[in-house]
Amino acid sequence: MLAALRTGAPTSEVSPISEVAAALFAHEMRWWRQTAEHPKWGLGNPTDQVLARVLLALVLLDPPDEVSTVAALRRIPELTKADEERLRNFARWATALYPLPPRGGLRIGPDLFSDWFVSTRLESDAELSQRLLTDLADEQIGRILTLLARAAEHHPAAGALFVQLLGEDAVRLARYAIFAAVTSTRRKDLDEDTAATLTASDLDPPTVAL
């Protein structure tokens, strides 16, 4: 699969997941750009960065309705002052490319690659990461911690993001972090990271048990 997407000479080495994912998403980004240029979407000639940020926000925050979708997209710096129609157009464009499943939110392919996209984007885009990971409802944070715990099985950046997000408010987020760690095959590592973060926050045992 990777060999078919490469433009340079192939190597004899087996490519790691990150290399495969990077090649696949380079291909996806060209597709995003080509489709976004069509006048029917009314997106106003967005940059590649804006398109990637739109998809990241929708995958990560999983807004359940149109109002929350508009609010999620306003977290993107370039779209903070955009009118609602344009924001709805971005949502329509995204779901046309990646139709919503019967249950759950927007997904960009299999979890293995979607998790790589989320992890690397959050790690490399500090400005957007800050905007997307603050002022969230408990349910959203719980879902994001679970996503990051799963992603950490293959993408180390996700584990660091898990610890960072937990550290923002360890007392409030303890139960979500513990549940997320239980769902991961990297439970031991995440348990240790969670315990260290909670210890540093002086969280008492009764609070953890809630």
mmCIF file of C-alpha atoms in Angstrom:
data_model
loop_
_atom_site.group_PDB
_atom_site.id
_atom_site.type_symbol
_atom_site.label_atom_id
_atom_site.label_comp_id
_atom_site.label_asym_id
_atom_site.label_seq_id
_atom_site.Cartn_x
_atom_site.Cartn_y
_atom_site.Cartn_z
ATOM 1 C CA MET A 1 0.000 0.000 0.000
ATOM 2 C CA LEU A 2 2.747 2.440 0.945
ATOM 3 C CA ALA A 3 4.739 1.568 -2.165
ATOM 4 C CA ALA A 4 1.774 2.567 -4.325
ATOM 5 C CA LEU A 5 1.627 5.998 -2.684
ATOM 6 C CA ARG A 6 5.348 6.754 -2.678
ATOM 7 C CA THR A 7 6.732 9.093 -5.317
ATOM 8 C CA GLY A 8 10.346 8.211 -4.575
ATOM 9 C CA ALA A 9 12.264 4.966 -4.859
ATOM 10 C CA PRO A 10 11.014 2.240 -2.511
ATOM 11 C CA THR A 11 13.243 0.788 0.193
ATOM 12 C CA SER A 12 13.568 -2.811 1.278
ATOM 13 C CA GLU A 13 12.751 -1.945 4.882
ATOM 14 C CA VAL A 14 9.305 -2.485 6.363
ATOM 15 C CA SER A 15 7.699 0.910 6.940
ATOM 16 C CA PRO A 16 6.497 1.738 10.465
ATOM 17 C CA ILE A 17 2.867 2.661 11.043
ATOM 18 C CA SER A 18 3.704 6.350 11.178
ATOM 19 C CA GLU A 19 5.304 6.281 7.736
ATOM 20 C CA VAL A 20 2.361 4.444 6.224
ATOM 21 C CA ALA A 21 -0.094 6.826 7.886
ATOM 22 C CA ALA A 22 1.840 9.906 6.747
ATOM 23 C CA ALA A 23 1.787 8.683 3.152
ATOM 24 C CA LEU A 24 -1.909 7.873 3.303
ATOM 25 C CA PHE A 25 -2.814 11.240 4.759
ATOM 26 C CA ALA A 26 -0.708 13.081 2.193
ATOM 27 C CA HIS A 27 -2.944 11.386 -0.348
ATOM 28 C CA GLU A 28 -6.071 12.231 1.661
ATOM 29 C CA MET A 29 -5.063 15.901 1.932
ATOM 30 C CA ARG A 30 -4.827 16.192 -1.836
ATOM 31 C CA TRP A 31 -8.336 14.776 -2.011
ATOM 32 C CA TRP A 32 -9.549 17.224 0.633
ATOM 33 C CA ARG A 33 -8.132 20.136 -1.339
ATOM 34 C CA GLN A 34 -9.603 18.989 -4.652
ATOM 35 C CA THR A 35 -13.084 18.516 -3.240
ATOM 36 C CA ALA A 36 -13.042 21.696 -1.142
ATOM 37 C CA GLU A 37 -12.350 23.775 -4.251
ATOM 38 C CA HIS A 38 -15.723 22.846 -5.756
ATOM 39 C CA PRO A 39 -18.083 25.865 -5.654
ATOM 40 C CA LYS A 40 -20.999 23.785 -4.386
ATOM 41 C CA TRP A 41 -19.495 23.628 -0.893
ATOM 42 C CA GLY A 42 -19.103 27.381 -0.432
ATOM 43 C CA LEU A 43 -15.972 27.041 1.685
ATOM 44 C CA GLY A 44 -14.241 30.188 0.485
ATOM 45 C CA ASN A 45 -10.928 28.725 -0.742
ATOM 46 C CA PRO A 46 -9.625 27.362 2.596
ATOM 47 C CA THR A 47 -5.990 26.398 3.104
ATOM 48 C CA ASP A 48 -4.846 22.825 3.668
ATOM 49 C CA GLN A 49 -4.303 23.700 7.326
ATOM 50 C CA VAL A 50 -7.899 24.853 7.748
ATOM 51 C CA LEU A 51 -9.237 21.685 6.143
ATOM 52 C CA ALA A 52 -7.108 19.516 8.427
ATOM 53 C CA ARG A 53 -8.176 21.562 11.449
ATOM 54 C CA VAL A 54 -11.849 21.184 10.528
ATOM 55 C CA LEU A 55 -11.564 17.417 10.323
ATOM 56 C CA LEU A 56 -9.536 17.226 13.530
ATOM 57 C CA ALA A 57 -12.129 19.266 15.443
ATOM 58 C CA LEU A 58 -15.011 17.127 14.209
ATOM 59 C CA VAL A 59 -13.274 13.803 14.858
ATOM 60 C CA LEU A 60 -12.002 14.814 18.291
ATOM 61 C CA LEU A 61 -15.043 16.644 19.677
ATOM 62 C CA ASP A 62 -17.729 14.507 18.000
ATOM 63 C CA PRO A 63 -20.427 17.206 18.144
ATOM 64 C CA PRO A 64 -23.885 15.585 18.384
ATOM 65 C CA ASP A 65 -25.914 18.282 16.622
ATOM 66 C CA GLU A 66 -25.676 21.315 14.358
ATOM 67 C CA VAL A 67 -25.404 23.846 17.184
ATOM 68 C CA SER A 68 -22.492 22.032 18.824
ATOM 69 C CA THR A 69 -20.885 21.449 15.415
ATOM 70 C CA VAL A 70 -20.848 25.189 14.755
ATOM 71 C CA ALA A 71 -19.428 25.781 18.244
ATOM 72 C CA ALA A 72 -16.723 23.155 17.685
ATOM 73 C CA LEU A 73 -15.637 24.715 14.395
ATOM 74 C CA ARG A 74 -15.489 28.183 15.959
ATOM 75 C CA ARG A 75 -12.621 26.884 18.092
ATOM 76 C CA ILE A 76 -10.504 26.915 14.906
ATOM 77 C CA PRO A 77 -8.598 30.234 14.828
ATOM 78 C CA GLU A 78 -9.308 30.952 11.162
ATOM 79 C CA LEU A 79 -13.032 30.293 11.614
ATOM 80 C CA THR A 80 -13.706 32.076 14.899
ATOM 81 C CA LYS A 81 -15.575 34.892 13.165
ATOM 82 C CA ALA A 82 -16.950 32.892 10.222
ATOM 83 C CA ASP A 83 -20.682 33.072 9.623
ATOM 84 C CA GLU A 84 -22.783 30.063 10.550
ATOM 85 C CA GLU A 85 -23.589 29.168 6.964
ATOM 86 C CA ARG A 86 -19.920 28.739 6.115
ATOM 87 C CA LEU A 87 -19.360 26.616 9.213
ATOM 88 C CA ARG A 88 -22.312 24.416 8.309
ATOM 89 C CA ASN A 89 -20.841 24.107 4.822
ATOM 90 C CA PHE A 90 -17.595 22.803 6.292
ATOM 91 C CA ALA A 91 -19.551 20.212 8.277
ATOM 92 C CA ARG A 92 -21.484 19.170 5.147
ATOM 93 C CA TRP A 93 -18.220 18.850 3.207
ATOM 94 C CA ALA A 94 -16.632 16.705 5.916
ATOM 95 C CA THR A 95 -19.573 14.320 6.237
ATOM 96 C CA ALA A 96 -19.824 14.015 2.455
ATOM 97 C CA LEU A 97 -16.210 12.797 2.392
ATOM 98 C CA TYR A 98 -16.626 10.589 5.438
ATOM 99 C CA PRO A 99 -20.298 9.639 5.896
ATOM 100 C CA LEU A 100 -21.325 9.285 9.519
ATOM 101 C CA PRO A 101 -21.705 5.697 10.729
ATOM 102 C CA PRO A 102 -25.000 4.535 12.303
ATOM 103 C CA ARG A 103 -23.427 5.029 15.715
ATOM 104 C CA GLY A 104 -20.625 7.352 16.718
ATOM 105 C CA GLY A 105 -19.159 10.423 15.109
ATOM 106 C CA LEU A 106 -16.974 11.267 12.151
ATOM 107 C CA ARG A 107 -14.186 8.784 11.437
ATOM 108 C CA ILE A 108 -11.352 9.160 8.946
ATOM 109 C CA GLY A 109 -10.742 5.550 8.071
ATOM 110 C CA PRO A 110 -9.727 2.756 10.482
ATOM 111 C CA ASP A 111 -8.925 3.715 14.081
ATOM 112 C CA LEU A 112 -5.237 2.964 13.586
ATOM 113 C CA PHE A 113 -4.858 5.742 11.022
ATOM 114 C CA SER A 114 -7.497 8.098 12.387
ATOM 115 C CA ASP A 115 -5.752 7.946 15.779
ATOM 116 C CA TRP A 116 -2.431 8.790 14.106
ATOM 117 C CA PHE A 117 -4.034 11.830 12.485
ATOM 118 C CA VAL A 118 -5.515 13.047 15.773
ATOM 119 C CA SER A 119 -2.338 12.414 17.784
ATOM 120 C CA THR A 120 0.107 14.003 15.382
ATOM 121 C CA ARG A 121 -2.125 16.997 14.685
ATOM 122 C CA LEU A 122 -2.654 17.750 18.350
ATOM 123 C CA GLU A 123 1.056 17.341 19.044
ATOM 124 C CA SER A 124 2.189 19.572 16.166
ATOM 125 C CA ASP A 125 -0.548 22.232 16.359
ATOM 126 C CA ALA A 126 -0.217 23.657 19.878
ATOM 127 C CA GLU A 127 -2.522 26.601 19.192
ATOM 128 C CA LEU A 128 -5.399 24.432 18.051
ATOM 129 C CA SER A 129 -4.707 21.773 20.677
ATOM 130 C CA GLN A 130 -5.151 24.404 23.386
ATOM 131 C CA ARG A 131 -8.426 25.575 21.859
ATOM 132 C CA LEU A 132 -9.844 22.086 21.383
ATOM 133 C CA LEU A 133 -8.909 20.661 24.773
ATOM 134 C CA THR A 134 -10.227 23.424 27.040
ATOM 135 C CA ASP A 135 -13.742 24.246 28.287
ATOM 136 C CA LEU A 136 -15.092 20.772 27.576
ATOM 137 C CA ALA A 137 -17.950 18.889 29.187
ATOM 138 C CA ASP A 138 -17.040 15.859 31.280
ATOM 139 C CA GLU A 139 -18.529 13.507 28.683
ATOM 140 C CA GLN A 140 -16.340 15.011 25.957
ATOM 141 C CA ILE A 141 -13.203 14.752 28.074
ATOM 142 C CA GLY A 142 -13.993 11.151 28.933
ATOM 143 C CA ARG A 143 -14.363 10.289 25.263
ATOM 144 C CA ILE A 144 -11.135 12.099 24.329
ATOM 145 C CA LEU A 145 -9.166 10.363 27.090
ATOM 146 C CA THR A 146 -10.479 7.011 25.838
ATOM 147 C CA LEU A 147 -9.483 7.914 22.275
ATOM 148 C CA LEU A 148 -5.996 8.943 23.404
ATOM 149 C CA ALA A 149 -5.601 5.779 25.477
ATOM 150 C CA ARG A 150 -6.415 3.671 22.425
ATOM 151 C CA ALA A 151 -4.155 5.772 20.199
ATOM 152 C CA ALA A 152 -1.272 5.425 22.647
ATOM 153 C CA GLU A 153 -1.114 1.717 21.799
ATOM 154 C CA HIS A 154 0.618 2.674 18.542
ATOM 155 C CA HIS A 155 1.383 6.405 18.747
ATOM 156 C CA PRO A 156 3.541 7.591 21.691
ATOM 157 C CA ALA A 157 2.408 11.190 21.225
ATOM 158 C CA ALA A 158 -1.082 10.182 22.300
ATOM 159 C CA GLY A 159 0.209 8.898 25.643
ATOM 160 C CA ALA A 160 1.856 12.242 26.337
ATOM 161 C CA LEU A 161 -1.360 14.050 25.412
ATOM 162 C CA PHE A 162 -3.312 11.742 27.733
ATOM 163 C CA VAL A 163 -1.092 12.715 30.659
ATOM 164 C CA GLN A 164 -1.191 16.388 29.692
ATOM 165 C CA LEU A 165 -4.988 16.470 29.530
ATOM 166 C CA LEU A 166 -5.349 14.570 32.802
ATOM 167 C CA GLY A 167 -2.929 16.955 34.486
ATOM 168 C CA GLU A 168 -5.141 19.935 33.684
ATOM 169 C CA ASP A 169 -7.622 18.853 36.377
ATOM 170 C CA ALA A 170 -6.675 15.487 37.845
ATOM 171 C CA VAL A 171 -9.317 15.532 40.573
ATOM 172 C CA ARG A 172 -12.139 16.092 38.120
ATOM 173 C CA LEU A 173 -10.817 13.729 35.455
ATOM 174 C CA ALA A 174 -9.556 10.831 37.585
ATOM 175 C CA ARG A 175 -12.492 8.512 36.966
ATOM 176 C CA TYR A 176 -12.374 9.077 33.202
ATOM 177 C CA ALA A 177 -8.635 8.473 33.043
ATOM 178 C CA ILE A 178 -8.919 5.241 35.027
ATOM 179 C CA PHE A 179 -11.725 3.973 32.786
ATOM 180 C CA ALA A 180 -9.781 4.934 29.648
ATOM 181 C CA ALA A 181 -6.667 3.135 30.875
ATOM 182 C CA VAL A 182 -8.675 -0.027 31.518
ATOM 183 C CA THR A 183 -9.850 -0.073 27.891
ATOM 184 C CA SER A 184 -6.301 0.090 26.490
ATOM 185 C CA THR A 185 -3.813 -2.693 25.786
ATOM 186 C CA ARG A 186 -1.233 -0.289 27.254
ATOM 187 C CA ARG A 187 -3.089 -0.358 30.555
ATOM 188 C CA LYS A 188 0.060 -0.867 32.662
ATOM 189 C CA ASP A 189 1.817 2.193 31.205
ATOM 190 C CA LEU A 190 -1.293 4.369 31.401
ATOM 191 C CA ASP A 191 -2.046 3.159 34.929
ATOM 192 C CA GLU A 192 1.439 4.227 35.988
ATOM 193 C CA ASP A 193 1.109 7.587 34.229
ATOM 194 C CA THR A 194 -2.326 8.126 35.770
ATOM 195 C CA ALA A 195 -1.122 7.171 39.244
ATOM 196 C CA ALA A 196 1.866 9.519 38.980
ATOM 197 C CA THR A 197 -0.345 12.396 37.851
ATOM 198 C CA LEU A 198 -2.868 11.805 40.622
ATOM 199 C CA THR A 199 -0.128 11.514 43.228
ATOM 200 C CA ALA A 200 1.366 14.795 42.067
ATOM 201 C CA SER A 201 -2.090 16.346 42.466
ATOM 202 C CA ASP A 202 -2.452 15.015 46.040
ATOM 203 C CA LEU A 203 -5.644 13.197 45.087
ATOM 204 C CA ASP A 204 -6.852 11.142 48.026
ATOM 205 C CA PRO A 205 -8.058 7.517 47.701
ATOM 206 C CA PRO A 206 -11.754 8.267 48.413
ATOM 207 C CA THR A 207 -11.789 10.674 45.480
ATOM 208 C CA VAL A 208 -10.306 8.054 43.145
ATOM 209 C CA ALA A 209 -12.904 5.556 44.276
ATOM 210 C CA LEU A 210 -15.833 7.800 43.358
#
